[in-house]
Short mmCIF file of C-alpha atoms in Angstrom, two decimals:
data_model
loop_
_atom_site.label_atom_id
_atom_site.label_comp_id
_atom_site.label_asym_id
_atom_site.label_seq_id
_atom_site.Cartn_x
_atom_site.Cartn_y
_atom_site.Cartn_z
CA MET L 83 131.45 68.87 81.31
CA ASN L 84 131.12 72.74 80.76
CA ILE L 85 129.97 75.29 83.40
CA SER L 86 126.48 75.89 82.03
CA LYS L 87 125.80 72.25 82.16
CA LEU L 88 126.83 71.74 85.59
CA LEU L 89 124.77 74.92 86.66
CA LYS L 90 121.70 73.51 84.94
CA ILE L 91 122.13 70.19 86.81
CA PHE L 92 122.61 72.08 90.04
CA PHE L 93 119.35 74.21 89.72
CA VAL L 94 117.50 70.97 88.74
CA ILE L 95 118.67 69.01 91.87
CA LEU L 96 118.10 72.10 94.11
CA LEU L 97 114.44 72.56 92.80
CA VAL L 98 113.86 68.77 93.32
CA ILE L 99 114.98 68.98 97.01
CA THR L 100 113.86 72.43 97.95
CA PHE L 101 110.17 72.02 96.50
CA THR L 102 109.43 68.40 96.37
CA ILE L 103 105.66 68.09 97.27
CA ALA L 104 105.82 65.10 99.98
CA CYS L 105 105.12 61.97 98.73
CA ASP L 106 102.78 60.91 101.43
CA VAL L 107 100.11 63.46 100.11
CA ASN L 108 97.94 62.28 97.20
CA ASN L 109 96.34 64.42 94.53
CA ASN L 110 93.01 64.24 96.29
CA GLU L 111 94.27 65.07 99.66
CA LYS L 112 95.98 68.14 98.31
CA LYS L 113 92.97 69.47 96.44
CA GLU L 114 91.12 68.97 99.77
CA ASN L 115 93.57 70.80 101.94
CA ILE L 116 93.88 73.84 99.45
CA ASN L 117 90.08 74.33 99.21
CA LYS L 118 89.83 73.97 102.97
CA ASP L 119 92.49 76.61 103.49
CA ILE L 120 91.64 78.76 100.60
CA ASN L 121 90.46 81.76 102.70
CA ASN L 122 93.74 81.53 104.59
CA TRP L 123 95.91 82.05 101.62
CA PRO L 124 97.59 85.65 101.40
CA ALA L 125 97.12 87.99 98.60
CA ASP L 126 98.47 87.22 95.02
CA GLY L 127 102.15 87.98 94.82
CA LEU L 128 105.78 87.00 95.01
CA TYR L 129 106.96 85.50 98.32
CA PHE L 130 110.70 84.71 98.88
CA MET L 131 111.94 82.08 101.35
CA LYS L 132 113.99 83.77 104.22
CA TRP L 133 117.49 82.22 104.25
CA ASP L 134 120.09 82.05 106.85
CA SER L 135 123.18 81.90 104.88
CA TYR L 136 127.16 82.29 104.93
CA HIS L 137 129.21 82.33 101.79
CA ALA L 138 132.83 83.16 101.98
CA TYR L 139 134.98 83.83 98.63
CA PHE L 140 138.31 84.96 97.72
CA GLU L 141 138.69 88.28 96.40
CA GLU L 142 138.99 87.54 92.68
CA GLU L 143 135.73 85.39 92.67
CA GLU L 144 132.24 86.42 91.89
CA PRO L 145 129.63 85.62 94.45
CA TYR L 146 126.78 83.63 93.58
CA ILE L 147 123.52 83.02 95.43
CA GLN L 148 120.25 81.28 94.73
CA LEU L 149 116.82 82.36 96.09
CA SER L 150 113.67 80.28 96.28
CA ALA L 151 110.28 81.85 95.79
CA ILE L 152 106.54 81.14 95.86
CA GLN L 153 104.40 82.78 93.47
CA ILE L 154 100.83 83.03 94.98
CA HIS L 155 98.11 83.34 92.05
CA SER L 156 94.73 83.37 91.03
CA ALA L 157 95.71 84.96 87.71
CA LYS L 158 98.36 84.00 85.33
CA GLN L 159 101.94 83.83 86.74
CA LYS L 160 104.07 87.01 85.98
CA ASN L 161 106.82 86.28 83.44
CA GLU L 162 110.24 86.59 85.14
CA GLN L 163 111.57 88.25 81.84
CA SER L 164 109.52 91.30 82.66
CA TYR L 165 112.02 91.88 85.59
CA LYS L 166 114.57 94.30 84.49
CA LYS L 167 116.94 94.83 87.73
CA TYR L 168 117.90 92.74 90.65
CA ILE L 169 119.45 94.85 93.56
CA LEU L 170 120.65 93.34 96.90
CA LEU L 171 120.63 95.74 99.94
CA SER L 172 123.67 95.43 102.04
CA ASP L 173 124.83 97.00 105.17
CA LYS L 174 127.32 98.67 102.75
CA GLY L 175 124.93 99.74 100.39
CA GLU L 176 123.50 98.44 97.05
CA ILE L 177 124.74 95.57 95.20
CA THR L 178 123.51 95.31 91.63
CA ALA L 179 123.26 91.51 90.68
CA THR L 180 123.15 89.85 87.46
CA PHE L 181 120.30 87.39 86.82
CA THR L 182 121.63 84.13 85.59
CA ASN L 183 119.07 81.67 85.75
CA TYR L 184 115.31 81.07 86.17
CA LEU L 185 114.06 77.60 86.83
CA PRO L 186 110.17 76.75 87.39
CA GLY L 187 109.33 73.96 89.80
CA PRO L 188 105.84 72.59 90.64
CA LYS L 189 102.78 74.49 89.89
CA GLU L 190 99.62 73.84 92.01
CA GLU L 191 96.09 75.47 92.06
CA LYS L 192 97.16 78.27 94.40
CA TYR L 193 100.93 78.58 93.98
CA SER L 194 103.91 78.22 91.72
CA LEU L 195 107.48 77.67 92.98
CA TYR L 196 110.72 78.51 91.32
CA THR L 197 114.42 79.26 91.88
CA ILE L 198 116.29 82.14 90.77
CA GLY L 199 120.37 82.48 90.51
CA LEU L 200 122.13 85.79 91.05
CA ARG L 201 125.62 86.65 90.25
CA LEU L 202 127.40 89.33 92.34
CA PRO L 203 130.19 91.41 91.12
CA LYS L 204 133.67 91.35 92.44
CA MET L 205 133.75 93.05 95.74
CA LYS L 206 136.50 94.55 97.99
CA PRO L 207 137.46 92.12 101.10
CA GLY L 208 135.00 92.69 103.92
CA LYS L 209 131.96 91.20 105.21
CA TYR L 210 128.77 92.12 103.44
CA ILE L 211 125.16 91.50 105.25
CA ILE L 212 122.49 91.35 102.78
CA SER L 213 118.87 91.26 103.89
CA LYS L 214 116.67 92.66 101.16
CA LEU L 215 116.12 92.41 97.47
CA LYS L 216 114.75 94.91 95.21
CA ILE L 217 113.15 94.00 91.70
CA ILE L 218 112.65 96.56 88.97
CA ASP L 219 110.37 95.57 86.25
CA SER L 220 110.17 96.70 82.57
CA ASN L 221 107.74 99.41 83.57
CA ASN L 222 110.31 100.70 86.23
CA GLN L 223 108.03 99.50 89.06
CA GLN L 224 109.90 98.23 91.97
CA LYS L 225 109.27 96.05 94.87
CA MET L 226 111.32 95.08 98.03
CA TYR L 227 111.53 91.63 99.33
CA ASP L 228 112.89 90.14 102.85
CA ILE L 229 115.22 87.32 101.88
CA GLY L 230 116.46 86.64 105.27
CA LYS L 231 120.25 87.22 106.18
CA TRP L 232 123.02 86.51 103.71
CA VAL L 233 126.67 86.98 104.86
CA ILE L 234 128.96 87.36 102.04
CA ASP L 235 132.44 87.23 103.27
CA ILE L 236 135.20 88.44 100.92
CA LYS L 237 138.55 87.09 102.00
CA LYS L 238 141.99 88.50 100.80
CA GLY L 239 144.33 86.01 98.94
CA PHE L 240 143.76 83.15 96.67
CA LYS L 241 143.10 79.52 96.90
CA PRO L 242 145.96 77.79 98.67
CA LYS L 243 147.71 74.75 96.86
CA ASP L 244 148.35 72.64 100.21
CA LEU L 245 144.84 70.83 99.77
CA ASP L 246 142.73 69.26 96.92
CA LEU L 247 139.04 68.66 97.61
CA GLY L 248 137.39 65.49 96.54
CA LYS L 249 133.69 64.58 97.34
CA LYS L 250 131.75 67.00 99.37
CA THR L 251 128.26 67.60 100.86
CA PHE L 252 126.11 69.14 97.95
CA ILE L 253 122.46 69.04 99.06
CA SER L 254 120.67 67.97 102.40
CA GLY L 255 117.03 68.37 103.60
CA TYR L 256 118.21 69.01 107.04
CA PHE L 257 120.94 71.33 108.61
CA ASP L 258 122.85 68.14 110.06
CA TRP L 259 126.42 68.00 108.83
CA TYR L 260 128.98 69.27 106.41
CA ARG L 261 131.02 66.40 104.88
CA VAL L 262 134.26 66.87 102.73
CA GLU L 263 137.15 64.62 101.36
CA ILE L 264 140.55 66.41 101.67
CA LEU L 265 143.99 65.47 100.02
CA ASN L 266 147.19 66.70 101.48
CA ASN L 267 149.28 67.90 98.59
CA THR L 268 152.51 68.72 100.83
CA ARG L 269 155.12 66.83 102.48
CA GLU L 270 154.05 68.12 105.84
CA LYS L 271 151.44 66.92 108.19
CA ILE L 272 148.40 69.18 107.92
CA HIS L 273 146.08 69.72 111.26
CA ILE L 274 142.55 70.43 110.74
CA GLU L 275 141.38 73.20 113.19
CA ASN L 276 137.87 74.18 112.75
CA LEU L 277 134.96 75.19 110.33
CA ASP L 278 134.19 78.78 110.29
CA PHE L 279 130.72 80.54 109.25
CA GLN L 280 128.42 82.94 110.96
CA LEU L 281 124.74 81.97 110.94
CA ASN L 282 121.56 83.02 112.91
CA THR L 283 121.21 79.54 113.78
CA PRO L 284 123.45 78.66 117.08
CA VAL L 285 125.27 75.43 116.53
CA LYS L 286 128.18 73.48 118.01
CA THR L 287 130.38 71.87 115.38
CA ILE L 288 131.86 68.33 116.22
CA ILE L 289 134.52 66.92 113.97
CA LYS L 290 134.44 63.16 112.93
CA ILE L 291 136.88 61.51 110.65
CA GLY L 292 136.26 58.69 108.25
CA LYS L 293 138.11 56.30 105.90
CA ASP L 294 135.60 56.87 103.12
CA PHE L 295 132.92 59.26 102.00
CA ASN L 296 130.19 57.17 103.44
CA MET L 297 131.65 57.26 106.66
CA THR L 298 131.17 53.34 107.15
CA GLU L 299 134.01 53.43 109.72
CA TYR L 300 135.03 56.38 112.10
CA LEU L 301 138.82 56.91 112.99
CA GLU L 302 139.33 57.58 116.55
CA GLU L 303 142.21 60.16 116.21
CA GLU L 304 143.12 63.76 116.10
CA PRO L 305 142.08 65.77 112.84
CA TYR L 306 145.13 65.74 110.86
CA ILE L 307 146.42 64.51 107.45
CA ASP L 308 149.77 63.01 106.66
CA GLN L 309 151.62 63.91 103.69
CA GLY L 310 149.84 62.47 100.44
CA GLU L 311 147.25 61.15 102.38
CA THR L 312 143.27 61.57 101.89
CA LYS L 313 140.71 61.64 104.76
CA VAL L 314 137.12 62.42 105.00
CA PHE L 315 136.03 64.97 107.31
CA GLN L 316 132.46 65.35 108.82
CA PHE L 317 131.47 68.69 110.78
CA GLU L 318 128.23 67.67 112.61
CA PHE L 319 126.05 70.51 113.44
CA VAL L 320 124.51 70.41 116.91
CA SER L 321 121.88 72.76 118.40
CA ASN L 322 120.32 73.25 121.63
CA VAL L 323 117.37 75.30 120.21
CA ASN L 324 114.19 73.51 119.70
CA ASP L 325 112.73 74.89 116.47
CA SER L 326 110.58 72.85 114.22
CA LYS L 327 110.19 75.50 111.48
CA PRO L 328 111.72 74.62 108.10
CA LYS L 329 115.38 75.98 107.76
CA PHE L 330 116.65 77.31 104.40
CA ILE L 331 120.38 77.44 104.74
CA SER L 332 123.14 78.08 101.97
CA LEU L 333 126.53 77.53 103.58
CA ARG L 334 129.97 78.12 101.81
CA PRO L 335 132.12 77.65 104.87
CA VAL L 336 135.75 78.54 105.72
CA LEU L 337 138.20 75.70 106.83
CA TYR L 338 141.08 76.68 108.79
CA TYR L 339 144.14 74.36 109.04
CA LYS L 340 147.52 74.52 110.28
CA ILE L 341 150.94 73.61 108.53
CA ASN L 342 154.37 73.96 109.99
CA ASN L 343 152.88 75.96 112.81
CA GLN L 344 151.30 78.43 110.38
CA SER L 345 147.62 79.05 110.31
CA LYS L 346 146.03 79.04 106.96
CA PHE L 347 142.50 78.54 105.39
CA ILE L 348 140.62 77.22 102.35
CA ILE L 349 136.94 77.94 101.32
CA LEU L 350 134.88 75.03 100.86
CA PRO L 351 132.15 74.54 98.11
CA THR L 352 128.59 75.42 98.76
CA ALA L 353 126.10 73.22 100.41
CA ILE L 354 122.35 73.80 100.48
CA TYR L 355 119.95 72.70 103.30
CA SER L 356 116.55 73.03 102.18
CA PRO L 357 113.64 70.96 103.62
CA VAL L 358 111.13 68.85 101.52
CA VAL L 359 107.55 70.44 101.86
CA ASN L 360 104.04 69.63 101.21
CA ASP L 361 100.93 71.85 100.74
CA LYS L 362 100.31 72.47 104.44
CA THR L 363 103.92 73.65 104.88
CA ILE L 364 103.87 75.69 101.73
CA LEU L 365 100.75 77.72 103.34
CA GLU L 366 102.49 77.87 106.80
CA LEU L 367 105.44 79.31 105.06
CA VAL L 368 103.55 82.08 102.95
CA GLN L 369 101.61 83.04 105.91
CA SER L 370 104.69 83.42 108.07
CA LEU L 371 106.43 85.52 105.30
CA ASN L 372 103.11 87.80 104.80
CA GLN L 373 103.65 88.92 108.67
#
């Protein structure tokens, strides 16, 4: 399967999870809720979800992020092709991104949902904290949007050959855990140390080990992998903060391990944590984004 096909599948699945209208709200109830709250909807315009995200990359990689947006409209939605430039604002200056994909989601009476994919250029090693997106349209009009906090962490070096990755977490409706299947390619024992990422959301990470990806049986042992062995590691996220607001998190974490008393690391694939929402949630989200 080629990369473009995989990306298309990725976008479809992401949109289904991120912007699914909850099943327990039928069409009549949705219309009633929209009409009831019609005066509470903010002005027409584009509103981006505020993500709390960490993405690590090796220096030869081109970073890639996805942004979810809500278009509030009483008129026809503006065509995305009228946008000419996407510029991300970081603590190290502007980063011009390449628009890669636009995929529309559900369209309701007051709003439309969609996701865009942005490819960043190769960057020098270091940490880039991105918080704003500047969009310039075909008429050279520009607007600035708050997109939360994206930490892009460029690491020196290349992907190690010690480990191979099998199945892994792809998408979840809750920020609950990251699960990955790991194969030891060496003739030495590999000790798994910790999962590293930096989010605004304070969490404690607990490591659990399983024989299979569904974690039907836990292994009560130290986190290690013998030569030629495959194990599944589940990094559970525990937070003491009681916050019921929807969380949009994109995570490309770093896994540290030790082999022959030498500390090394590998970057794991991206996982998306995005809640299922209904009309009421959409309205609350847009109202919070408008503040």
